[in-house]
PDB file of C-alpha atoms in Angstrom:
ATOM      1  CA  ASP A   1      42.104  57.651  50.501  1.00 51.00           C
ATOM      2  CA  THR A   2      44.614  60.969  50.471  1.00 73.00           C
ATOM      3  CA  GLY A   3      46.016  60.027  46.802  1.00 92.00           C
ATOM      4  CA  VAL A   4      45.939  62.629  43.970  1.00 96.00           C
ATOM      5  CA  SER A   5      42.473  62.210  42.865  1.00 96.00           C
ATOM      6  CA  GLN A   6      41.387  62.694  39.423  1.00 97.00           C
ATOM      7  CA  ASP A   7      38.355  62.817  37.454  1.00 97.00           C
ATOM      8  CA  PRO A   8      36.528  61.342  34.865  1.00 97.00           C
ATOM      9  CA  ARG A   9      38.532  58.744  34.720  1.00 95.00           C
ATOM     10  CA  HIS A  10      37.228  57.667  31.231  1.00 96.00           C
ATOM     11  CA  LYS A  11      36.233  60.108  28.693  1.00 97.00           C
ATOM     12  CA  ILE A  12      34.593  59.460  24.986  1.00 98.00           C
ATOM     13  CA  THR A  13      33.677  62.599  22.518  1.00 97.00           C
ATOM     14  CA  LYS A  14      33.450  63.754  19.344  1.00 97.00           C
ATOM     15  CA  ARG A  15      35.937  65.621  17.120  1.00 97.00           C
ATOM     16  CA  GLY A  16      35.262  69.363  17.754  1.00 97.00           C
ATOM     17  CA  GLN A  17      33.461  69.341  21.564  1.00 98.00           C
ATOM     18  CA  ASN A  18      34.474  70.307  24.590  1.00 98.00           C
ATOM     19  CA  VAL A  19      36.418  68.807  27.486  1.00 98.00           C
ATOM     20  CA  THR A  20      37.478  69.465  30.579  1.00 98.00           C
ATOM     21  CA  PHE A  21      39.242  67.281  33.788  1.00 97.00           C
ATOM     22  CA  ARG A  22      39.196  68.048  36.596  1.00 98.00           C
ATOM     23  CA  CYS A  23      42.304  66.886  39.601  1.00 98.00           C
ATOM     24  CA  ASP A  24      42.823  67.745  42.939  1.00 97.00           C
ATOM     25  CA  PRO A  25      45.760  67.309  43.794  1.00 97.00           C
ATOM     26  CA  ILE A  26      46.577  65.226  47.580  1.00 95.00           C
ATOM     27  CA  SER A  27      46.345  67.724  50.468  1.00 92.00           C
ATOM     28  CA  GLU A  28      48.390  70.414  51.604  1.00 90.00           C
ATOM     29  CA  HIS A  29      50.848  70.419  48.490  1.00 94.00           C
ATOM     30  CA  ASN A  30      51.330  73.402  46.360  1.00 94.00           C
ATOM     31  CA  ARG A  31      52.490  71.948  43.217  1.00 96.00           C
ATOM     32  CA  LEU A  32      50.483  70.316  40.797  1.00 97.00           C
ATOM     33  CA  TYR A  33      51.097  69.249  37.728  1.00 97.00           C
ATOM     34  CA  TRP A  34      49.978  67.890  33.574  1.00 97.00           C
ATOM     35  CA  TYR A  35      51.203  65.129  31.916  1.00 97.00           C
ATOM     36  CA  ARG A  36      49.855  63.815  28.860  1.00 96.00           C
ATOM     37  CA  GLN A  37      50.839  60.404  27.788  1.00 95.00           C
ATOM     38  CA  THR A  38      50.042  58.599  24.381  1.00 94.00           C
ATOM     39  CA  LEU A  39      49.487  54.900  23.667  1.00 90.00           C
ATOM     40  CA  GLY A  40      53.216  52.689  24.362  1.00 89.00           C
ATOM     41  CA  GLN A  41      55.040  56.712  25.596  1.00 92.00           C
ATOM     42  CA  GLY A  42      56.519  57.845  28.106  1.00 93.00           C
ATOM     43  CA  PRO A  43      54.706  60.641  29.931  1.00 95.00           C
ATOM     44  CA  GLU A  44      55.000  64.103  28.894  1.00 95.00           C
ATOM     45  CA  PHE A  45      55.413  67.645  29.971  1.00 95.00           C
ATOM     46  CA  LEU A  46      52.237  69.397  30.207  1.00 96.00           C
ATOM     47  CA  THR A  47      52.678  72.694  32.705  1.00 96.00           C
ATOM     48  CA  TYR A  48      52.561  73.530  35.415  1.00 96.00           C
ATOM     49  CA  PHE A  49      51.545  75.238  39.437  1.00 96.00           C
ATOM     50  CA  GLN A  50      52.726  76.732  42.322  1.00 95.00           C
ATOM     51  CA  ASN A  51      49.982  77.631  44.037  1.00 95.00           C
ATOM     52  CA  GLU A  52      47.146  78.990  41.834  1.00 94.00           C
ATOM     53  CA  ALA A  53      50.342  80.356  39.526  1.00 95.00           C
ATOM     54  CA  GLN A  54      50.625  78.672  35.903  1.00 93.00           C
ATOM     55  CA  LEU A  55      54.466  78.476  36.453  1.00 93.00           C
ATOM     56  CA  GLU A  56      55.483  76.638  33.193  1.00 91.00           C
ATOM     57  CA  LYS A  57      53.682  75.755  29.812  1.00 91.00           C
ATOM     58  CA  SER A  58      55.541  73.089  27.363  1.00 91.00           C
ATOM     59  CA  ARG A  59      55.635  73.482  23.852  1.00 88.00           C
ATOM     60  CA  LEU A  60      52.821  70.271  23.782  1.00 84.00           C
ATOM     61  CA  LEU A  61      50.498  73.493  25.241  1.00 87.00           C
ATOM     62  CA  SER A  62      48.729  74.584  21.654  1.00 90.00           C
ATOM     63  CA  ASP A  63      46.465  77.082  22.542  1.00 93.00           C
ATOM     64  CA  ARG A  64      43.147  74.921  22.499  1.00 96.00           C
ATOM     65  CA  PHE A  65      44.198  73.956  26.203  1.00 96.00           C
ATOM     66  CA  SER A  66      43.813  76.023  29.220  1.00 96.00           C
ATOM     67  CA  ALA A  67      44.509  74.426  32.956  1.00 97.00           C
ATOM     68  CA  GLU A  68      44.105  76.254  35.946  1.00 96.00           C
ATOM     69  CA  ARG A  69      44.388  76.242  39.706  1.00 96.00           C
ATOM     70  CA  PRO A  70      41.815  79.118  40.709  1.00 91.00           C
ATOM     71  CA  LYS A  71      42.303  78.308  44.323  1.00 88.00           C
ATOM     72  CA  GLY A  72      46.086  76.543  44.512  1.00 87.00           C
ATOM     73  CA  SER A  73      44.085  73.494  45.433  1.00 92.00           C
ATOM     74  CA  PHE A  74      42.097  71.671  42.550  1.00 97.00           C
ATOM     75  CA  SER A  75      42.757  71.865  38.762  1.00 98.00           C
ATOM     76  CA  THR A  76      40.918  71.533  35.874  1.00 98.00           C
ATOM     77  CA  LEU A  77      42.541  71.039  31.740  1.00 98.00           C
ATOM     78  CA  GLU A  78      39.929  71.961  29.798  1.00 97.00           C
ATOM     79  CA  ILE A  79      40.530  71.799  25.815  1.00 97.00           C
ATOM     80  CA  GLN A  80      38.573  73.148  23.851  1.00 97.00           C
ATOM     81  CA  ARG A  81      37.394  72.103  19.924  1.00 97.00           C
ATOM     82  CA  THR A  82      38.755  68.467  19.880  1.00 97.00           C
ATOM     83  CA  GLU A  83      40.797  66.584  17.313  1.00 96.00           C
ATOM     84  CA  GLN A  84      41.855  62.543  17.599  1.00 96.00           C
ATOM     85  CA  GLY A  85      45.355  63.466  17.721  1.00 95.00           C
ATOM     86  CA  ASP A  86      44.096  64.308  21.391  1.00 97.00           C
ATOM     87  CA  SER A  87      42.932  60.439  22.252  1.00 97.00           C
ATOM     88  CA  ALA A  88      45.871  60.195  25.089  1.00 96.00           C
ATOM     89  CA  MET A  89      45.843  59.112  28.720  1.00 96.00           C
ATOM     90  CA  TYR A  90      46.135  62.417  30.566  1.00 97.00           C
ATOM     91  CA  LEU A  91      47.578  61.968  34.005  1.00 96.00           C
ATOM     92  CA  CYS A  92      47.591  64.329  37.304  1.00 97.00           C
ATOM     93  CA  ALA A  93      50.394  65.178  39.857  1.00 96.00           C
ATOM     94  CA  SER A  94      51.258  66.679  42.528  1.00 96.00           C
ATOM     95  CA  ARG A  95      54.216  67.024  44.842  1.00 94.00           C
ATOM     96  CA  GLY A  96      54.638  68.747  48.182  1.00 92.00           C
ATOM     97  CA  PRO A  97      56.854  71.755  49.745  1.00 91.00           C
ATOM     98  CA  GLY A  98      60.924  71.106  49.604  1.00 86.00           C
ATOM     99  CA  ASP A  99      59.809  67.027  48.496  1.00 87.00           C
ATOM    100  CA  GLU A 100      61.259  65.325  45.556  1.00 85.00           C
ATOM    101  CA  LYS A 101      58.798  62.243  45.195  1.00 88.00           C
ATOM    102  CA  LEU A 102      55.696  63.514  42.371  1.00 91.00           C
ATOM    103  CA  PHE A 103      52.647  61.814  43.716  1.00 93.00           C
ATOM    104  CA  PHE A 104      50.415  60.465  40.439  1.00 94.00           C
ATOM    105  CA  GLY A 105      46.680  60.725  39.946  1.00 95.00           C
ATOM    106  CA  SER A 106      45.376  57.098  38.227  1.00 94.00           C
ATOM    107  CA  GLY A 107      44.853  59.270  34.779  1.00 95.00           C
ATOM    108  CA  THR A 108      41.510  60.618  32.526  1.00 96.00           C
ATOM    109  CA  GLN A 109      41.450  58.611  29.618  1.00 96.00           C
ATOM    110  CA  LEU A 110      40.251  60.282  26.104  1.00 97.00           C
ATOM    111  CA  SER A 111      39.571  59.415  23.236  1.00 97.00           C
ATOM    112  CA  VAL A 112      38.002  61.889  20.161  1.00 97.00           C
ATOM    113  CA  LEU A 113      36.282  59.431  18.088  1.00 96.00           C
TER     114      LEU A 113
ATOM    115  CA  GLY B   1      68.431  67.462  23.962  1.00 54.00           C
ATOM    116  CA  GLU B   2      67.917  65.557  26.622  1.00 68.00           C
ATOM    117  CA  ASP B   3      66.718  61.927  26.144  1.00 87.00           C
ATOM    118  CA  VAL B   4      65.854  58.987  28.690  1.00 93.00           C
ATOM    119  CA  GLU B   5      66.054  55.162  26.376  1.00 94.00           C
ATOM    120  CA  GLN B   6      65.069  52.480  27.245  1.00 95.00           C
ATOM    121  CA  SER B   7      64.329  48.516  26.504  1.00 90.00           C
ATOM    122  CA  LEU B   8      61.522  48.134  25.662  1.00 92.00           C
ATOM    123  CA  PHE B   9      60.422  44.680  27.235  1.00 96.00           C
ATOM    124  CA  LEU B  10      62.135  41.778  29.887  1.00 97.00           C
ATOM    125  CA  SER B  11      60.915  38.490  30.633  1.00 97.00           C
ATOM    126  CA  VAL B  12      62.241  36.946  33.636  1.00 97.00           C
ATOM    127  CA  ARG B  13      60.935  33.841  35.644  1.00 97.00           C
ATOM    128  CA  GLU B  14      59.450  33.929  38.686  1.00 97.00           C
ATOM    129  CA  GLY B  15      62.678  34.129  41.549  1.00 97.00           C
ATOM    130  CA  ASP B  16      64.881  35.464  39.204  1.00 97.00           C
ATOM    131  CA  SER B  17      65.952  38.647  40.324  1.00 97.00           C
ATOM    132  CA  SER B  18      65.394  41.094  37.298  1.00 97.00           C
ATOM    133  CA  VAL B  19      67.619  44.318  35.925  1.00 97.00           C
ATOM    134  CA  ILE B  20      65.569  46.883  34.082  1.00 97.00           C
ATOM    135  CA  ASN B  21      68.185  49.852  32.197  1.00 97.00           C
ATOM    136  CA  CYS B  22      68.174  53.174  31.015  1.00 96.00           C
ATOM    137  CA  THR B  23      70.372  55.672  29.310  1.00 95.00           C
ATOM    138  CA  TYR B  24      69.811  59.637  29.622  1.00 92.00           C
ATOM    139  CA  THR B  25      71.605  62.265  28.211  1.00 88.00           C
ATOM    140  CA  ASP B  26      71.147  65.310  30.126  1.00 82.00           C
ATOM    141  CA  SER B  27      74.997  65.659  32.096  1.00 79.00           C
ATOM    142  CA  SER B  28      73.054  67.983  35.168  1.00 82.00           C
ATOM    143  CA  SER B  29      69.552  65.756  35.306  1.00 81.00           C
ATOM    144  CA  THR B  30      69.601  66.057  39.867  1.00 86.00           C
ATOM    145  CA  TYR B  31      67.259  63.673  40.417  1.00 91.00           C
ATOM    146  CA  LEU B  32      67.015  60.146  38.508  1.00 93.00           C
ATOM    147  CA  TYR B  33      63.081  58.455  39.147  1.00 94.00           C
ATOM    148  CA  TRP B  34      61.665  55.106  38.485  1.00 97.00           C
ATOM    149  CA  TYR B  35      58.255  54.202  38.031  1.00 97.00           C
ATOM    150  CA  LYS B  36      55.406  50.973  38.021  1.00 97.00           C
ATOM    151  CA  GLN B  37      52.503  51.534  35.287  1.00 95.00           C
ATOM    152  CA  GLU B  38      49.749  48.823  35.775  1.00 93.00           C
ATOM    153  CA  PRO B  39      47.590  48.819  32.718  1.00 86.00           C
ATOM    154  CA  GLY B  40      45.264  51.195  32.945  1.00 80.00           C
ATOM    155  CA  ALA B  41      47.007  53.238  35.765  1.00 83.00           C
ATOM    156  CA  GLY B  42      48.976  55.908  37.025  1.00 86.00           C
ATOM    157  CA  LEU B  43      51.936  55.781  37.729  1.00 92.00           C
ATOM    158  CA  GLN B  44      53.231  54.293  41.081  1.00 93.00           C
ATOM    159  CA  LEU B  45      57.679  56.150  42.328  1.00 94.00           C
ATOM    160  CA  LEU B  46      59.008  53.758  43.496  1.00 95.00           C
ATOM    161  CA  THR B  47      62.217  54.782  44.202  1.00 95.00           C
ATOM    162  CA  TYR B  48      64.433  58.050  43.715  1.00 93.00           C
ATOM    163  CA  ILE B  49      67.803  59.120  43.699  1.00 93.00           C
ATOM    164  CA  PHE B  50      69.915  61.683  44.020  1.00 91.00           C
ATOM    165  CA  SER B  51      72.754  62.150  41.023  1.00 89.00           C
ATOM    166  CA  ASN B  52      75.256  62.446  43.804  1.00 89.00           C
ATOM    167  CA  MET B  53      74.927  58.705  45.029  1.00 91.00           C
ATOM    168  CA  ASP B  54      75.957  56.022  43.282  1.00 93.00           C
ATOM    169  CA  MET B  55      73.076  53.444  44.998  1.00 95.00           C
ATOM    170  CA  LYS B  56      70.595  52.461  46.523  1.00 95.00           C
ATOM    171  CA  GLN B  57      68.378  49.714  48.497  1.00 96.00           C
ATOM    172  CA  ASP B  58      64.393  49.750  49.598  1.00 93.00           C
ATOM    173  CA  GLN B  59      63.431  46.775  50.569  1.00 95.00           C
ATOM    174  CA  ARG B  60      63.429  44.251  47.154  1.00 96.00           C
ATOM    175  CA  LEU B  61      64.475  46.953  45.265  1.00 97.00           C
ATOM    176  CA  THR B  62      68.072  47.988  44.388  1.00 97.00           C
ATOM    177  CA  VAL B  63      69.183  51.171  42.478  1.00 97.00           C
ATOM    178  CA  LEU B  64      72.879  51.884  40.343  1.00 97.00           C
ATOM    179  CA  LEU B  65      73.665  54.610  38.689  1.00 95.00           C
ATOM    180  CA  ASN B  66      76.186  55.623  36.531  1.00 93.00           C
ATOM    181  CA  LYS B  67      76.889  58.632  36.579  1.00 91.00           C
ATOM    182  CA  LYS B  68      79.964  59.023  34.582  1.00 91.00           C
ATOM    183  CA  ASP B  69      78.109  56.393  31.765  1.00 92.00           C
ATOM    184  CA  LYS B  70      74.539  58.425  32.141  1.00 92.00           C
ATOM    185  CA  HIS B  71      73.280  55.009  32.614  1.00 95.00           C
ATOM    186  CA  LEU B  72      70.625  54.131  35.538  1.00 95.00           C
ATOM    187  CA  SER B  73      69.404  50.278  36.149  1.00 97.00           C
ATOM    188  CA  LEU B  74      66.722  49.238  39.295  1.00 98.00           C
ATOM    189  CA  ARG B  75      67.336  45.600  40.005  1.00 98.00           C
ATOM    190  CA  ILE B  76      63.886  43.461  41.728  1.00 98.00           C
ATOM    191  CA  ALA B  77      64.863  40.347  43.407  1.00 98.00           C
ATOM    192  CA  ASP B  78      62.976  37.803  43.726  1.00 97.00           C
ATOM    193  CA  THR B  79      60.758  38.499  41.225  1.00 98.00           C
ATOM    194  CA  GLN B  80      57.014  38.116  41.443  1.00 97.00           C
ATOM    195  CA  THR B  81      53.843  37.630  39.656  1.00 95.00           C
ATOM    196  CA  GLY B  82      52.573  40.651  41.059  1.00 94.00           C
ATOM    197  CA  ASP B  83      55.990  43.293  39.718  1.00 97.00           C
ATOM    198  CA  SER B  84      54.662  42.326  36.238  1.00 97.00           C
ATOM    199  CA  ALA B  85      54.171  46.406  34.658  1.00 97.00           C
ATOM    200  CA  ILE B  86      55.876  48.802  32.290  1.00 97.00           C
ATOM    201  CA  TYR B  87      58.549  50.132  34.341  1.00 98.00           C
ATOM    202  CA  PHE B  88      59.122  54.184  33.703  1.00 97.00           C
ATOM    203  CA  CYS B  89      62.871  55.830  34.080  1.00 96.00           C
ATOM    204  CA  ALA B  90      62.830  59.658  34.237  1.00 95.00           C
ATOM    205  CA  GLU B  91      65.648  62.169  35.006  1.00 93.00           C
ATOM    206  CA  SER B  92      64.896  65.703  35.917  1.00 91.00           C
ATOM    207  CA  MET B  93      66.810  68.469  36.731  1.00 85.00           C
ATOM    208  CA  ASP B  94      64.791  70.604  39.506  1.00 80.00           C
ATOM    209  CA  THR B  95      61.424  67.722  40.342  1.00 76.00           C
ATOM    210  CA  ASP B  96      59.367  70.305  38.508  1.00 83.00           C
ATOM    211  CA  LYS B  97      59.974  68.701  34.518  1.00 89.00           C
ATOM    212  CA  LEU B  98      60.587  64.868  34.456  1.00 92.00           C
ATOM    213  CA  ILE B  99      61.607  64.036  30.849  1.00 93.00           C
ATOM    214  CA  PHE B 100      60.438  60.431  30.811  1.00 95.00           C
ATOM    215  CA  GLY B 101      61.624  57.040  28.761  1.00 95.00           C
ATOM    216  CA  THR B 102      59.885  55.276  26.588  1.00 94.00           C
ATOM    217  CA  GLY B 103      58.627  52.189  29.665  1.00 96.00           C
ATOM    218  CA  THR B 104      60.004  48.822  29.766  1.00 97.00           C
ATOM    219  CA  ARG B 105      57.265  46.167  30.200  1.00 97.00           C
ATOM    220  CA  LEU B 106      58.109  43.428  32.744  1.00 98.00           C
ATOM    221  CA  GLN B 107      56.946  39.631  31.615  1.00 97.00           C
ATOM    222  CA  VAL B 108      56.768  37.607  34.958  1.00 97.00           C
ATOM    223  CA  PHE B 109      56.363  34.270  34.190  1.00 94.00           C
ATOM    224  CA  PRO B 110      56.267  31.239  36.639  1.00 90.00           C
TER     225      PRO B 110
END
């Protein structure tokens, strides 16, 4: 399977804990995106990378959130001191150079108890 | 600000055509997308259209764009039960930041 891969598929955590998600984009895709989707809503943009550089961050991305893409391949999204309001599906997407198509992974469903 | 609106629900009989509508507010949108999401799954890109086009057809899918009214539609011909899902339209100026609607839940009944 050469699609966008996300791990884990599901994460249940207690409020106040830290969590980290991983995304492996499609090979050779230089741009990588993180979106968040809450129940009954469409996805909302969080941040994106071109290679290892983080080019834009949404106002939704509070200082408890940090994303990295250290070698320009996989990316991690960490949430510190999780809150119940962080419960959502976190979606990763990637895009190749000059391509208009954005391909999404299956997401990580986070539940904060 | 940017906003994308969709009707919440559509129910059609198997074999009929489905038409899902979307309106957007950003006149500078360059790309408009349709994605499909099945329960518990990520988003599957169905098709997309440039703002300088008014129609695109891809097998059972037809996209119509009325740029003057900022209205986008997705027609699915010969709708099947496997088409039951949530359909999202999205607009973007530059393909990096997509603005999604709230989604239309399509239910196909026999």
